C-alpha atoms as a PDB file:
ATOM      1  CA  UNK A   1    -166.451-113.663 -34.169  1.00  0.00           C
ATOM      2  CA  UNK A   2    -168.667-111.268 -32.636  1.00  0.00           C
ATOM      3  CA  UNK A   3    -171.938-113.689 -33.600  1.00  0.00           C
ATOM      4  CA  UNK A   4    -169.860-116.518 -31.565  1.00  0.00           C
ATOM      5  CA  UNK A   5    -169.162-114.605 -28.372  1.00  0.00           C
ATOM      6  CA  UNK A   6    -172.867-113.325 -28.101  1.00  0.00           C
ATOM      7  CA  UNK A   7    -173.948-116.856 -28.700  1.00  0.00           C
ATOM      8  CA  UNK A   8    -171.752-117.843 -25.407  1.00  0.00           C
ATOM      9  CA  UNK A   9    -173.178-114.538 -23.060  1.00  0.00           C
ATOM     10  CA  UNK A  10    -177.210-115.760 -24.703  1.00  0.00           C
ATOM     11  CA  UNK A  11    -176.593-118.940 -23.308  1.00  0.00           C
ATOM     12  CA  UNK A  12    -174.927-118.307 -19.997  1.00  0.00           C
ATOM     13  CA  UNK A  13    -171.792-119.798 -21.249  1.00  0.00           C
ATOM     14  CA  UNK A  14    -169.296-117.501 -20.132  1.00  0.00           C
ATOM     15  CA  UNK A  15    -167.592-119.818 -17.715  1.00  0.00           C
ATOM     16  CA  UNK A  16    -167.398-122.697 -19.772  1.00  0.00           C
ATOM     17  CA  UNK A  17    -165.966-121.512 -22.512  1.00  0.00           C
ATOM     18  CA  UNK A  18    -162.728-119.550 -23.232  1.00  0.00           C
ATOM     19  CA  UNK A  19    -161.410-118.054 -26.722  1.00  0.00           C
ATOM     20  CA  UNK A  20    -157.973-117.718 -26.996  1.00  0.00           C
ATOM     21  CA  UNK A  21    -158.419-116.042 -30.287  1.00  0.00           C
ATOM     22  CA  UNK A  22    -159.352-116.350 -33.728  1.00  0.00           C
ATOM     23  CA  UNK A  23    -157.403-116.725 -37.032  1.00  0.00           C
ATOM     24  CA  UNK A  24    -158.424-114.515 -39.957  1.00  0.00           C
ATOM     25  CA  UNK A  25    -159.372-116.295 -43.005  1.00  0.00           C
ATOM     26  CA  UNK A  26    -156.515-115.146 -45.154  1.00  0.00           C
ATOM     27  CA  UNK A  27    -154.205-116.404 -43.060  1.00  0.00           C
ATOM     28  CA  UNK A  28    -155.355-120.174 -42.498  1.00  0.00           C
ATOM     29  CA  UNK A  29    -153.411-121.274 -46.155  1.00  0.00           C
ATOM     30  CA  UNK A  30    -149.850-119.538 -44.791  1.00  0.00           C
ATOM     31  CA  UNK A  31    -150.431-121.037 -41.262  1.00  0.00           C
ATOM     32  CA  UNK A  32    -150.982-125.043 -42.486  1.00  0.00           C
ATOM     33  CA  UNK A  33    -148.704-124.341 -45.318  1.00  0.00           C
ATOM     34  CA  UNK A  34    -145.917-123.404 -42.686  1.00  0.00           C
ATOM     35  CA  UNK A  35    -147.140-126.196 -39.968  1.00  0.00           C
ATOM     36  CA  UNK A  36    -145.624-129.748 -38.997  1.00  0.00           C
ATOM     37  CA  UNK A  37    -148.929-130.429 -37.157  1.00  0.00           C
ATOM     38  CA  UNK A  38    -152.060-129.541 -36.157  1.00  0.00           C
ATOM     39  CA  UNK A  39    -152.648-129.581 -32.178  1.00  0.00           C
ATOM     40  CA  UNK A  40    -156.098-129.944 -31.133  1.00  0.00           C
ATOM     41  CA  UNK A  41    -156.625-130.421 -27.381  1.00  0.00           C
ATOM     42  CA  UNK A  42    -159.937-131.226 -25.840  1.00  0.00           C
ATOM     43  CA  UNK A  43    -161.308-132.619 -22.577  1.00  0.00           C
ATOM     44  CA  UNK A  44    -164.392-133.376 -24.332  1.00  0.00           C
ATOM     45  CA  UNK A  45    -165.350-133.437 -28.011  1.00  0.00           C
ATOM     46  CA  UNK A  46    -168.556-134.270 -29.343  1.00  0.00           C
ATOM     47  CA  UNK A  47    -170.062-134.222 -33.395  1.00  0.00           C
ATOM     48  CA  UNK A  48    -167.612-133.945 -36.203  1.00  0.00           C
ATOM     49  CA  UNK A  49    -164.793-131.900 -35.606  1.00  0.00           C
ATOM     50  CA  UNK A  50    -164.310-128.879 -38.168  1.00  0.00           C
ATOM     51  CA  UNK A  51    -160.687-128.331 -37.081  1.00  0.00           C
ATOM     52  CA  UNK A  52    -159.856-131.939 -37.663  1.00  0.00           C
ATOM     53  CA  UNK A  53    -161.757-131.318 -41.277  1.00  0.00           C
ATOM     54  CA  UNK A  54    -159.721-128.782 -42.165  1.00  0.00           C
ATOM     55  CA  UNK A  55    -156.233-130.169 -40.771  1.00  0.00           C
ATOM     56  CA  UNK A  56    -156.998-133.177 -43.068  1.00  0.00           C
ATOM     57  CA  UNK A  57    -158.354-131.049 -46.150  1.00  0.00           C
ATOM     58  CA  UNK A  58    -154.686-128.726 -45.965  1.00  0.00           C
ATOM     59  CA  UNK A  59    -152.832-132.941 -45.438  1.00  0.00           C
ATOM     60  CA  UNK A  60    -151.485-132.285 -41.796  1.00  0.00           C
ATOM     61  CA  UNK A  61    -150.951-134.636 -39.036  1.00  0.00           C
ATOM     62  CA  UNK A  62    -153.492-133.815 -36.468  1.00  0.00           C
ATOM     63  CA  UNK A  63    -152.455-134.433 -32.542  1.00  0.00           C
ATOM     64  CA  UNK A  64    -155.748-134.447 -31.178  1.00  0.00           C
ATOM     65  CA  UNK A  65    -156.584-135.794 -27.343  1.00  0.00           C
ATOM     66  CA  UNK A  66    -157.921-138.985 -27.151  1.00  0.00           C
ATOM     67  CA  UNK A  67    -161.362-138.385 -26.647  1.00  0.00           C
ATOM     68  CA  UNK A  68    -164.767-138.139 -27.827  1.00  0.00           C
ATOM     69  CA  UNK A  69    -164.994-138.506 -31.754  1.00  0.00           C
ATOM     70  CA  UNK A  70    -161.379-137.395 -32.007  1.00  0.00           C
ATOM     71  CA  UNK A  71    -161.220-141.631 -31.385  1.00  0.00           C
ATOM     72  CA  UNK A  72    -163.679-142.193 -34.095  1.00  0.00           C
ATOM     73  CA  UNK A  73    -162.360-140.058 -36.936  1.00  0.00           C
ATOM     74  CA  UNK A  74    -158.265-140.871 -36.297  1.00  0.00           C
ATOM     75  CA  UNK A  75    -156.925-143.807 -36.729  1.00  0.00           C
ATOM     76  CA  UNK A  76    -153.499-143.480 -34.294  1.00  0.00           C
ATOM     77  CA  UNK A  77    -150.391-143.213 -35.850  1.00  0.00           C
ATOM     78  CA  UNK A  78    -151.721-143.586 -39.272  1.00  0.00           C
ATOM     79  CA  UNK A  79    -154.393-140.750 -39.850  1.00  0.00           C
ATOM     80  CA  UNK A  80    -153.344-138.396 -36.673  1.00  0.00           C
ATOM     81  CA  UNK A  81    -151.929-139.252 -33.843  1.00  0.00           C
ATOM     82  CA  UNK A  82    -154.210-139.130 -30.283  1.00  0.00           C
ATOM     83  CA  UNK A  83    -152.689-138.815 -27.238  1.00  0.00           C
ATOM     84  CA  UNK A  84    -153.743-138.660 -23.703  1.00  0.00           C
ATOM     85  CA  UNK A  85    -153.482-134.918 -22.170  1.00  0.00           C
ATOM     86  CA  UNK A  86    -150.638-135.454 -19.783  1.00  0.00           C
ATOM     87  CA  UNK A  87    -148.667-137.102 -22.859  1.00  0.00           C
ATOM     88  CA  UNK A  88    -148.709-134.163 -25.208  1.00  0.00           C
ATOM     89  CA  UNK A  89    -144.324-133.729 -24.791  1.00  0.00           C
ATOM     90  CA  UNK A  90    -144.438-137.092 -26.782  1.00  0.00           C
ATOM     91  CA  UNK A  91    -146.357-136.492 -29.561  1.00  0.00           C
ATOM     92  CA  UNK A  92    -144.445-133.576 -30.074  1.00  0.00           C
ATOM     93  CA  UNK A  93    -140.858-135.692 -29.787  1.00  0.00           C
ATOM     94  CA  UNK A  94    -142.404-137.823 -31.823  1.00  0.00           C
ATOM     95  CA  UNK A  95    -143.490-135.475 -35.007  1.00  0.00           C
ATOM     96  CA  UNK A  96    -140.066-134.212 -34.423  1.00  0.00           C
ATOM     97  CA  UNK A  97    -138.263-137.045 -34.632  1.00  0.00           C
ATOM     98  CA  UNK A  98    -139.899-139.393 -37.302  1.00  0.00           C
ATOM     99  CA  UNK A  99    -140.663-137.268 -40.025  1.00  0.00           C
ATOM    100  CA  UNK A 100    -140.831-140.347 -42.589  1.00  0.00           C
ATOM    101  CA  UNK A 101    -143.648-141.409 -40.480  1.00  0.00           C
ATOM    102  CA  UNK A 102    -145.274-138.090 -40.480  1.00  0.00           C
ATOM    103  CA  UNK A 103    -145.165-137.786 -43.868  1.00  0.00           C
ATOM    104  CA  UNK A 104    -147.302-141.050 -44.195  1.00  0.00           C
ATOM    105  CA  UNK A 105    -149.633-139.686 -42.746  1.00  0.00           C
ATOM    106  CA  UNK A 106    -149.981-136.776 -43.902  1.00  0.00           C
ATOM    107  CA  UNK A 107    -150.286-138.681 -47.838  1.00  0.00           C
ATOM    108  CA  UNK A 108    -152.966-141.175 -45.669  1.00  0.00           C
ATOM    109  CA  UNK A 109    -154.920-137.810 -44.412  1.00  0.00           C
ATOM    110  CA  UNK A 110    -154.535-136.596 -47.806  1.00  0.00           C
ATOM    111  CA  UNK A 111    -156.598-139.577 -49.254  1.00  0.00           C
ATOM    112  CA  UNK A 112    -158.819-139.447 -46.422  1.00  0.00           C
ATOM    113  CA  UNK A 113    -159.767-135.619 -46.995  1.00  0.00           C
ATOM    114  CA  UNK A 114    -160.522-136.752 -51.081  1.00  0.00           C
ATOM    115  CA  UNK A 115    -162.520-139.576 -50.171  1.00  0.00           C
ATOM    116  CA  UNK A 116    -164.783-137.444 -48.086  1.00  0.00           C
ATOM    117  CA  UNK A 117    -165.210-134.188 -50.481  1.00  0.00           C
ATOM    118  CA  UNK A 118    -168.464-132.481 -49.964  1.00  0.00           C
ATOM    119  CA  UNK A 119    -169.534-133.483 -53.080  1.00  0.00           C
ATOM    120  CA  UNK A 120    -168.439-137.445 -52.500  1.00  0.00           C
ATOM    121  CA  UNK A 121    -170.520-137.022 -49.296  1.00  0.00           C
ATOM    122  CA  UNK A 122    -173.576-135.712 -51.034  1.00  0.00           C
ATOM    123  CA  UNK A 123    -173.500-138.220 -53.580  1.00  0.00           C
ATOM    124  CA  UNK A 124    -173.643-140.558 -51.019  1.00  0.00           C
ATOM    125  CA  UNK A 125    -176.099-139.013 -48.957  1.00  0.00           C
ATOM    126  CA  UNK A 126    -178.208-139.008 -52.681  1.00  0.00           C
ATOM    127  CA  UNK A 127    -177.896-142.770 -53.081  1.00  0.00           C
ATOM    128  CA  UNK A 128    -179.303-143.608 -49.513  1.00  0.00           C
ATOM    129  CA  UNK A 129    -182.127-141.155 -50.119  1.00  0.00           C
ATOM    130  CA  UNK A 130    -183.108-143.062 -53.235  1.00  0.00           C
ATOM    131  CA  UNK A 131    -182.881-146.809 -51.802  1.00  0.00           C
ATOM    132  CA  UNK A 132    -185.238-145.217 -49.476  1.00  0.00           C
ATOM    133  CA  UNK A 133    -188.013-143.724 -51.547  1.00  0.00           C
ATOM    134  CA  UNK A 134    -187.788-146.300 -54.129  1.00  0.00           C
END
């Protein structure tokens, strides 16, 4: 935490940045064990996403704006559900009211997060490194 906020005064990015707070380690497996969803707003979003990783790796629903790679990595109503940041009230209704449908997706982020282990991704990582020095 304290590495993070120095990074931010280093880089003069005090007024672009604001932390609401931080969760402590031990208590990320009670919090997405007790959650419907995962809310992740953004006004801009950029690289992969480690929230989103982790929201997927625990098999929750993300609600995530729609923006940046948020669009790339969610497919909408089937592996998260983006909305638009004046629209978050329905996304909300909406994991409320259709829990079949949430729990879809929460089995399709489920085989998502498998298909994309770390050690999937290396392997595949491995395989284009050999095409390319063969």
């Amino acid at each position: 935490m304290d590495e993070i906020k120095e990074f931010i005064v280093e880089n003069e990015l005090s007024d672009k940045v604001i932390i609401k707070g931080f969760i402590e380690e031990g208590d990320l497996e009670r919090l997405y064990g007790e959650a419907i969803a995962v809310i992740m707003p953004a006004k801009i979003s950029i690289a992969a996403s480690g929230p989103l990783f982790h929201a997927n790796s625990y098999g929750k629903c993300a609600i995530a704006s729609r923006v940046g790679n948020f669009l790339e990595e969610i497919d909408n109503y089937q592996t998260g559900i983006l909305i638009e940041n004046d629209r978050w009230q329905d996304a909300f209704q909406y994991v409320a009211n259709h829990s079949k449908e949430v729990a879809i997706i929460e089995n399709n982020v489920l085989k998502k997060a498998k298909s994309r282990s770390p050690l999937i991704i290396a392997q595949k990582h491995y395989d284009i490194y050999k095409t390319m020095v063969a």
